[in-house]
């Protein structure tokens, strides 16, 4: 049976095994998918041994996305622009192909929500790896993006890097223009500490929709809870993005795109 896995540290919280089991049953694919705790020191040798033993592919999550990227020999454009990968596939010649399906997962979820029209203005909070991983697919979807970050220089570096692909600008968190953004996306990890980005609440009040890349199973994320308290009507956490990026990884490995709608609506995992 073809073997796949998700690697991370920590990894016990991962929903990926349940998601891919659902996809495999839906598409009648015979495959095994497990979660593996990567060692902070020996990750590279562990991963190479995993493929040497016959594994066909894997997902990569924090904190190994950059390290796994370095092990590949062939890269998708979106992996190259992200500088990291969340998906590896073993090619027929034995080489590892790196892809980054995070942005594709986000775009497909925004399309499912009907929140993605051409030439919209999107505000992304944060300029870390999460933002870098989704910029190319968003710009390819013809979105006008403003990156807001506590440190302006980091946001400006990203804006400069991706300017060749579309309209993207940078601003400090405390200097976001009083503009009615079509969509505000939280790409910071502040929710893990129960915090939210320190921005003017009017930015959220004026927004047509608010999206948090983070996901909380049985409650709102801090960012979604804040937006809800301000009266924002169109809200979504990152569960659909999680399922979407998994679907694009699955399609890369198995050659068939699973249907994500029923899984997202039911939140059956």
PDB file of C-alpha atoms in Angstrom, residues 57-267:
ATOM      1  CA  UNK A  57       4.889  11.603  -0.517  1.00  0.00           C
ATOM      2  CA  UNK A  58       4.303  13.672   2.575  1.00  0.00           C
ATOM      3  CA  UNK A  59       3.017  16.908   4.010  1.00  0.00           C
ATOM      4  CA  UNK A  60       5.226  19.164   6.084  1.00  0.00           C
ATOM      5  CA  UNK A  61       4.071  21.467   8.851  1.00  0.00           C
ATOM      6  CA  UNK A  62       5.798  23.671  11.437  1.00  0.00           C
ATOM      7  CA  UNK A  63       8.663  23.951  12.082  1.00  0.00           C
ATOM      8  CA  UNK A  64      10.058  22.000   9.111  1.00  0.00           C
ATOM      9  CA  UNK A  65       8.701  23.700   5.962  1.00  0.00           C
ATOM     10  CA  UNK A  66      11.969  25.465   5.113  1.00  0.00           C
ATOM     11  CA  UNK A  67      14.143  22.476   5.998  1.00  0.00           C
ATOM     12  CA  UNK A  68      12.096  20.091   3.870  1.00  0.00           C
ATOM     13  CA  UNK A  69      12.251  22.582   1.009  1.00  0.00           C
ATOM     14  CA  UNK A  70      16.048  22.333   1.057  1.00  0.00           C
ATOM     15  CA  UNK A  71      15.918  18.554   0.546  1.00  0.00           C
ATOM     16  CA  UNK A  72      14.065  18.700  -2.770  1.00  0.00           C
ATOM     17  CA  UNK A  73      15.616  18.644  -6.228  1.00  0.00           C
ATOM     18  CA  UNK A  74      12.599  19.916  -8.204  1.00  0.00           C
ATOM     19  CA  UNK A  75      10.288  22.807  -7.256  1.00  0.00           C
ATOM     20  CA  UNK A  76       6.927  24.225  -8.261  1.00  0.00           C
ATOM     21  CA  UNK A  77       6.795  27.973  -8.869  1.00  0.00           C
ATOM     22  CA  UNK A  78       4.661  28.501  -5.782  1.00  0.00           C
ATOM     23  CA  UNK A  79       7.182  26.601  -3.648  1.00  0.00           C
ATOM     24  CA  UNK A  80      10.022  28.691  -5.059  1.00  0.00           C
ATOM     25  CA  UNK A  81       8.249  31.984  -4.343  1.00  0.00           C
ATOM     26  CA  UNK A  82       7.222  30.819  -0.860  1.00  0.00           C
ATOM     27  CA  UNK A  83      10.743  29.665  -0.025  1.00  0.00           C
ATOM     28  CA  UNK A  84       9.144  26.719   1.768  1.00  0.00           C
ATOM     29  CA  UNK A  85       7.074  23.646   1.031  1.00  0.00           C
ATOM     30  CA  UNK A  86       4.213  21.852   2.706  1.00  0.00           C
ATOM     31  CA  UNK A  87       4.149  18.975   0.207  1.00  0.00           C
ATOM     32  CA  UNK A  88       6.786  16.581  -1.123  1.00  0.00           C
ATOM     33  CA  UNK A  89       6.303  13.955  -3.820  1.00  0.00           C
ATOM     34  CA  UNK A  90       8.785  11.269  -4.797  1.00  0.00           C
ATOM     35  CA  UNK A  91       9.151  11.278  -8.579  1.00  0.00           C
ATOM     36  CA  UNK A  92       9.692   8.175 -10.699  1.00  0.00           C
ATOM     37  CA  UNK A  93      13.397   9.011 -11.010  1.00  0.00           C
ATOM     38  CA  UNK A  94      13.772   9.139  -7.237  1.00  0.00           C
ATOM     39  CA  UNK A  95      14.001  12.917  -6.942  1.00  0.00           C
ATOM     40  CA  UNK A  96      11.845  14.863  -4.493  1.00  0.00           C
ATOM     41  CA  UNK A  97       9.401  17.407  -5.900  1.00  0.00           C
ATOM     42  CA  UNK A  98       8.487  20.277  -3.553  1.00  0.00           C
ATOM     43  CA  UNK A  99       5.194  22.138  -3.747  1.00  0.00           C
ATOM     44  CA  UNK A 100       3.374  24.637  -1.535  1.00  0.00           C
ATOM     45  CA  UNK A 101      -0.389  24.150  -1.590  1.00  0.00           C
ATOM     46  CA  UNK A 102      -1.214  26.594   1.227  1.00  0.00           C
ATOM     47  CA  UNK A 103      -2.069  29.459  -1.116  1.00  0.00           C
ATOM     48  CA  UNK A 104      -4.074  27.215  -3.425  1.00  0.00           C
ATOM     49  CA  UNK A 105      -5.987  25.974  -0.392  1.00  0.00           C
ATOM     50  CA  UNK A 106      -6.750  29.528   0.694  1.00  0.00           C
ATOM     51  CA  UNK A 107      -7.838  30.618  -2.781  1.00  0.00           C
ATOM     52  CA  UNK A 108     -10.112  27.599  -3.236  1.00  0.00           C
ATOM     53  CA  UNK A 109     -11.724  28.248   0.156  1.00  0.00           C
ATOM     54  CA  UNK A 110     -12.290  31.923  -0.644  1.00  0.00           C
ATOM     55  CA  UNK A 111     -13.866  30.849  -3.941  1.00  0.00           C
ATOM     56  CA  UNK A 112     -16.108  28.414  -2.055  1.00  0.00           C
ATOM     57  CA  UNK A 113     -17.203  31.285   0.197  1.00  0.00           C
ATOM     58  CA  UNK A 114     -17.752  33.478  -2.885  1.00  0.00           C
ATOM     59  CA  UNK A 115     -15.350  36.045  -1.440  1.00  0.00           C
ATOM     60  CA  UNK A 116     -12.938  36.197  -4.358  1.00  0.00           C
ATOM     61  CA  UNK A 117     -13.764  38.577  -7.186  1.00  0.00           C
ATOM     62  CA  UNK A 118     -11.154  40.127  -9.529  1.00  0.00           C
ATOM     63  CA  UNK A 119      -9.473  43.391  -8.486  1.00  0.00           C
ATOM     64  CA  UNK A 120     -10.534  43.291  -4.853  1.00  0.00           C
ATOM     65  CA  UNK A 121      -8.549  44.997  -2.110  1.00  0.00           C
ATOM     66  CA  UNK A 122      -7.215  42.514   0.441  1.00  0.00           C
ATOM     67  CA  UNK A 123      -5.433  43.385   3.686  1.00  0.00           C
ATOM     68  CA  UNK A 124      -3.127  40.665   5.048  1.00  0.00           C
ATOM     69  CA  UNK A 125      -1.987  41.000   8.656  1.00  0.00           C
ATOM     70  CA  UNK A 126       1.530  39.653   9.157  1.00  0.00           C
ATOM     71  CA  UNK A 127       4.562  39.236   6.920  1.00  0.00           C
ATOM     72  CA  UNK A 128       5.828  35.825   7.976  1.00  0.00           C
ATOM     73  CA  UNK A 129       5.939  32.468   6.247  1.00  0.00           C
ATOM     74  CA  UNK A 130       2.146  32.096   6.198  1.00  0.00           C
ATOM     75  CA  UNK A 131       1.804  35.280   4.165  1.00  0.00           C
ATOM     76  CA  UNK A 132       4.696  34.464   1.849  1.00  0.00           C
ATOM     77  CA  UNK A 133       3.138  31.086   1.122  1.00  0.00           C
ATOM     78  CA  UNK A 134      -0.173  32.520  -0.135  1.00  0.00           C
ATOM     79  CA  UNK A 135       0.845  35.697  -1.963  1.00  0.00           C
ATOM     80  CA  UNK A 136       1.472  34.216  -5.409  1.00  0.00           C
ATOM     81  CA  UNK A 137      -1.889  32.394  -5.733  1.00  0.00           C
ATOM     82  CA  UNK A 138      -3.748  35.477  -4.467  1.00  0.00           C
ATOM     83  CA  UNK A 139      -1.970  37.752  -6.931  1.00  0.00           C
ATOM     84  CA  UNK A 140      -2.597  35.252  -9.723  1.00  0.00           C
ATOM     85  CA  UNK A 141      -6.283  35.566  -8.787  1.00  0.00           C
ATOM     86  CA  UNK A 142      -5.916  39.306  -9.571  1.00  0.00           C
ATOM     87  CA  UNK A 143      -6.194  40.606  -6.026  1.00  0.00           C
ATOM     88  CA  UNK A 144      -4.772  43.971  -4.895  1.00  0.00           C
ATOM     89  CA  UNK A 145      -2.928  43.243  -1.677  1.00  0.00           C
ATOM     90  CA  UNK A 146      -1.750  45.358   1.248  1.00  0.00           C
ATOM     91  CA  UNK A 147       0.606  43.616   3.687  1.00  0.00           C
ATOM     92  CA  UNK A 148       0.538  45.078   7.202  1.00  0.00           C
ATOM     93  CA  UNK A 149       3.224  44.148   9.699  1.00  0.00           C
ATOM     94  CA  UNK A 150       4.593  45.445  12.974  1.00  0.00           C
ATOM     95  CA  UNK A 151       7.984  45.864  11.273  1.00  0.00           C
ATOM     96  CA  UNK A 152       7.482  47.765   8.032  1.00  0.00           C
ATOM     97  CA  UNK A 153      10.766  46.614   6.483  1.00  0.00           C
ATOM     98  CA  UNK A 154       9.712  42.955   6.566  1.00  0.00           C
ATOM     99  CA  UNK A 155       6.403  43.727   4.864  1.00  0.00           C
ATOM    100  CA  UNK A 156       8.161  45.911   2.300  1.00  0.00           C
ATOM    101  CA  UNK A 157      10.616  43.114   1.482  1.00  0.00           C
ATOM    102  CA  UNK A 158       7.700  40.838   0.642  1.00  0.00           C
ATOM    103  CA  UNK A 159       5.945  43.541  -1.361  1.00  0.00           C
ATOM    104  CA  UNK A 160       9.108  44.159  -3.390  1.00  0.00           C
ATOM    105  CA  UNK A 161       9.628  40.433  -3.984  1.00  0.00           C
ATOM    106  CA  UNK A 162       6.093  39.859  -5.273  1.00  0.00           C
ATOM    107  CA  UNK A 163       5.568  43.160  -7.141  1.00  0.00           C
ATOM    108  CA  UNK A 164       6.355  41.392 -10.432  1.00  0.00           C
ATOM    109  CA  UNK A 165       3.221  39.263 -10.001  1.00  0.00           C
ATOM    110  CA  UNK A 166       0.642  41.976  -9.267  1.00  0.00           C
ATOM    111  CA  UNK A 167      -0.388  44.912  -7.111  1.00  0.00           C
ATOM    112  CA  UNK A 168       1.051  44.605  -3.619  1.00  0.00           C
ATOM    113  CA  UNK A 169       2.050  47.255  -1.085  1.00  0.00           C
ATOM    114  CA  UNK A 170       3.289  47.388   2.519  1.00  0.00           C
ATOM    115  CA  UNK A 171       2.281  49.333   5.618  1.00  0.00           C
ATOM    116  CA  UNK A 172       2.840  49.216   9.375  1.00  0.00           C
ATOM    117  CA  UNK A 173       0.093  47.718  11.528  1.00  0.00           C
ATOM    118  CA  UNK A 174      -0.541  51.022  13.261  1.00  0.00           C
ATOM    119  CA  UNK A 175      -0.629  52.931   9.974  1.00  0.00           C
ATOM    120  CA  UNK A 176      -3.222  50.997   7.961  1.00  0.00           C
ATOM    121  CA  UNK A 177      -5.297  53.425   5.883  1.00  0.00           C
ATOM    122  CA  UNK A 178      -8.954  53.895   6.832  1.00  0.00           C
ATOM    123  CA  UNK A 179     -10.085  51.985   3.762  1.00  0.00           C
ATOM    124  CA  UNK A 180     -12.973  49.632   3.161  1.00  0.00           C
ATOM    125  CA  UNK A 181     -11.125  46.428   2.341  1.00  0.00           C
ATOM    126  CA  UNK A 182     -13.071  43.695   0.605  1.00  0.00           C
ATOM    127  CA  UNK A 183     -11.289  41.146   2.747  1.00  0.00           C
ATOM    128  CA  UNK A 184      -9.052  41.217   5.821  1.00  0.00           C
ATOM    129  CA  UNK A 185      -6.943  38.074   6.365  1.00  0.00           C
ATOM    130  CA  UNK A 186      -5.171  37.321   9.626  1.00  0.00           C
ATOM    131  CA  UNK A 187      -1.906  35.522   8.827  1.00  0.00           C
ATOM    132  CA  UNK A 188      -0.275  36.123  12.210  1.00  0.00           C
ATOM    133  CA  UNK A 189       0.171  33.430  14.853  1.00  0.00           C
ATOM    134  CA  UNK A 190      -0.939  35.726  17.688  1.00  0.00           C
ATOM    135  CA  UNK A 191      -4.080  33.676  18.212  1.00  0.00           C
ATOM    136  CA  UNK A 192      -1.969  30.851  19.611  1.00  0.00           C
ATOM    137  CA  UNK A 193      -1.254  33.155  22.568  1.00  0.00           C
ATOM    138  CA  UNK A 194      -4.867  34.279  22.746  1.00  0.00           C
ATOM    139  CA  UNK A 195      -4.015  37.645  21.186  1.00  0.00           C
ATOM    140  CA  UNK A 196      -5.008  39.637  18.115  1.00  0.00           C
ATOM    141  CA  UNK A 197      -3.072  42.024  15.892  1.00  0.00           C
ATOM    142  CA  UNK A 198      -3.101  45.562  17.335  1.00  0.00           C
ATOM    143  CA  UNK A 199      -4.972  47.333  14.538  1.00  0.00           C
ATOM    144  CA  UNK A 200      -7.662  49.993  14.563  1.00  0.00           C
ATOM    145  CA  UNK A 201     -10.988  48.227  15.053  1.00  0.00           C
ATOM    146  CA  UNK A 202     -12.556  50.408  12.357  1.00  0.00           C
ATOM    147  CA  UNK A 203     -10.533  48.423   9.795  1.00  0.00           C
ATOM    148  CA  UNK A 204     -12.577  45.333  10.669  1.00  0.00           C
ATOM    149  CA  UNK A 205     -15.857  47.208  11.005  1.00  0.00           C
ATOM    150  CA  UNK A 206     -15.516  48.515   7.461  1.00  0.00           C
ATOM    151  CA  UNK A 207     -14.408  45.198   5.938  1.00  0.00           C
ATOM    152  CA  UNK A 208     -16.809  43.199   3.800  1.00  0.00           C
ATOM    153  CA  UNK A 209     -15.353  39.912   5.085  1.00  0.00           C
ATOM    154  CA  UNK A 210     -12.808  38.711   7.655  1.00  0.00           C
ATOM    155  CA  UNK A 211     -10.782  35.487   7.401  1.00  0.00           C
ATOM    156  CA  UNK A 212      -8.432  33.905   9.930  1.00  0.00           C
ATOM    157  CA  UNK A 213      -5.904  31.377   8.629  1.00  0.00           C
ATOM    158  CA  UNK A 214      -5.959  29.744  12.047  1.00  0.00           C
ATOM    159  CA  UNK A 215      -8.577  27.202  12.986  1.00  0.00           C
ATOM    160  CA  UNK A 216     -10.207  26.327  16.293  1.00  0.00           C
ATOM    161  CA  UNK A 217     -12.409  23.224  16.454  1.00  0.00           C
ATOM    162  CA  UNK A 218     -15.030  24.074  19.064  1.00  0.00           C
ATOM    163  CA  UNK A 219     -14.783  27.828  19.483  1.00  0.00           C
ATOM    164  CA  UNK A 220     -13.958  31.003  17.596  1.00  0.00           C
ATOM    165  CA  UNK A 221     -10.335  32.007  17.184  1.00  0.00           C
ATOM    166  CA  UNK A 222      -9.470  35.220  19.084  1.00  0.00           C
ATOM    167  CA  UNK A 223      -9.414  37.148  15.793  1.00  0.00           C
ATOM    168  CA  UNK A 224     -12.806  35.848  14.655  1.00  0.00           C
ATOM    169  CA  UNK A 225     -14.287  36.465  18.108  1.00  0.00           C
ATOM    170  CA  UNK A 226     -13.061  40.074  17.982  1.00  0.00           C
ATOM    171  CA  UNK A 227     -14.476  40.641  14.499  1.00  0.00           C
ATOM    172  CA  UNK A 228     -17.790  39.086  15.554  1.00  0.00           C
ATOM    173  CA  UNK A 229     -17.985  41.417  18.566  1.00  0.00           C
ATOM    174  CA  UNK A 230     -17.579  44.364  16.191  1.00  0.00           C
ATOM    175  CA  UNK A 231     -20.563  43.261  14.133  1.00  0.00           C
ATOM    176  CA  UNK A 232     -18.761  41.797  11.119  1.00  0.00           C
ATOM    177  CA  UNK A 233     -21.189  39.471   9.341  1.00  0.00           C
ATOM    178  CA  UNK A 234     -18.966  37.582   6.885  1.00  0.00           C
ATOM    179  CA  UNK A 235     -16.526  35.539   8.940  1.00  0.00           C
ATOM    180  CA  UNK A 236     -14.500  32.376   8.439  1.00  0.00           C
ATOM    181  CA  UNK A 237     -11.637  30.624  10.192  1.00  0.00           C
ATOM    182  CA  UNK A 238      -9.013  28.566   8.369  1.00  0.00           C
ATOM    183  CA  UNK A 239     -10.669  25.145   8.463  1.00  0.00           C
ATOM    184  CA  UNK A 240     -11.583  25.355   4.787  1.00  0.00           C
ATOM    185  CA  UNK A 241      -8.012  26.385   3.942  1.00  0.00           C
ATOM    186  CA  UNK A 242      -6.710  23.391   5.908  1.00  0.00           C
ATOM    187  CA  UNK A 243      -8.938  21.038   3.927  1.00  0.00           C
ATOM    188  CA  UNK A 244      -8.200  22.855   0.661  1.00  0.00           C
ATOM    189  CA  UNK A 245      -4.430  22.632   0.922  1.00  0.00           C
ATOM    190  CA  UNK A 246      -4.775  18.940   1.773  1.00  0.00           C
ATOM    191  CA  UNK A 247      -6.943  18.404  -1.302  1.00  0.00           C
ATOM    192  CA  UNK A 248      -4.351  19.997  -3.578  1.00  0.00           C
ATOM    193  CA  UNK A 249      -1.618  17.828  -2.027  1.00  0.00           C
ATOM    194  CA  UNK A 250      -3.790  14.738  -2.500  1.00  0.00           C
ATOM    195  CA  UNK A 251      -4.384  15.638  -6.157  1.00  0.00           C
ATOM    196  CA  UNK A 252      -0.644  16.058  -6.714  1.00  0.00           C
ATOM    197  CA  UNK A 253       0.052  12.594  -5.329  1.00  0.00           C
ATOM    198  CA  UNK A 254      -2.948  10.613  -6.599  1.00  0.00           C
ATOM    199  CA  UNK A 255      -3.989  12.443  -9.779  1.00  0.00           C
ATOM    200  CA  UNK A 256      -7.566  13.039  -8.618  1.00  0.00           C
ATOM    201  CA  UNK A 257      -9.027  16.113  -6.880  1.00  0.00           C
ATOM    202  CA  UNK A 258     -11.318  15.175  -3.981  1.00  0.00           C
ATOM    203  CA  UNK A 259     -14.545  17.031  -3.220  1.00  0.00           C
ATOM    204  CA  UNK A 260     -13.970  19.149  -0.107  1.00  0.00           C
ATOM    205  CA  UNK A 261     -17.452  20.604   0.341  1.00  0.00           C
ATOM    206  CA  UNK A 262     -19.045  17.863   2.404  1.00  0.00           C
ATOM    207  CA  UNK A 263     -16.060  17.613   4.703  1.00  0.00           C
ATOM    208  CA  UNK A 264     -15.954  21.381   5.294  1.00  0.00           C
ATOM    209  CA  UNK A 265     -19.689  21.771   5.870  1.00  0.00           C
ATOM    210  CA  UNK A 266     -19.947  18.838   8.257  1.00  0.00           C
ATOM    211  CA  UNK A 267     -16.581  19.415   9.969  1.00  0.00           C
TER     212      UNK A 267
END
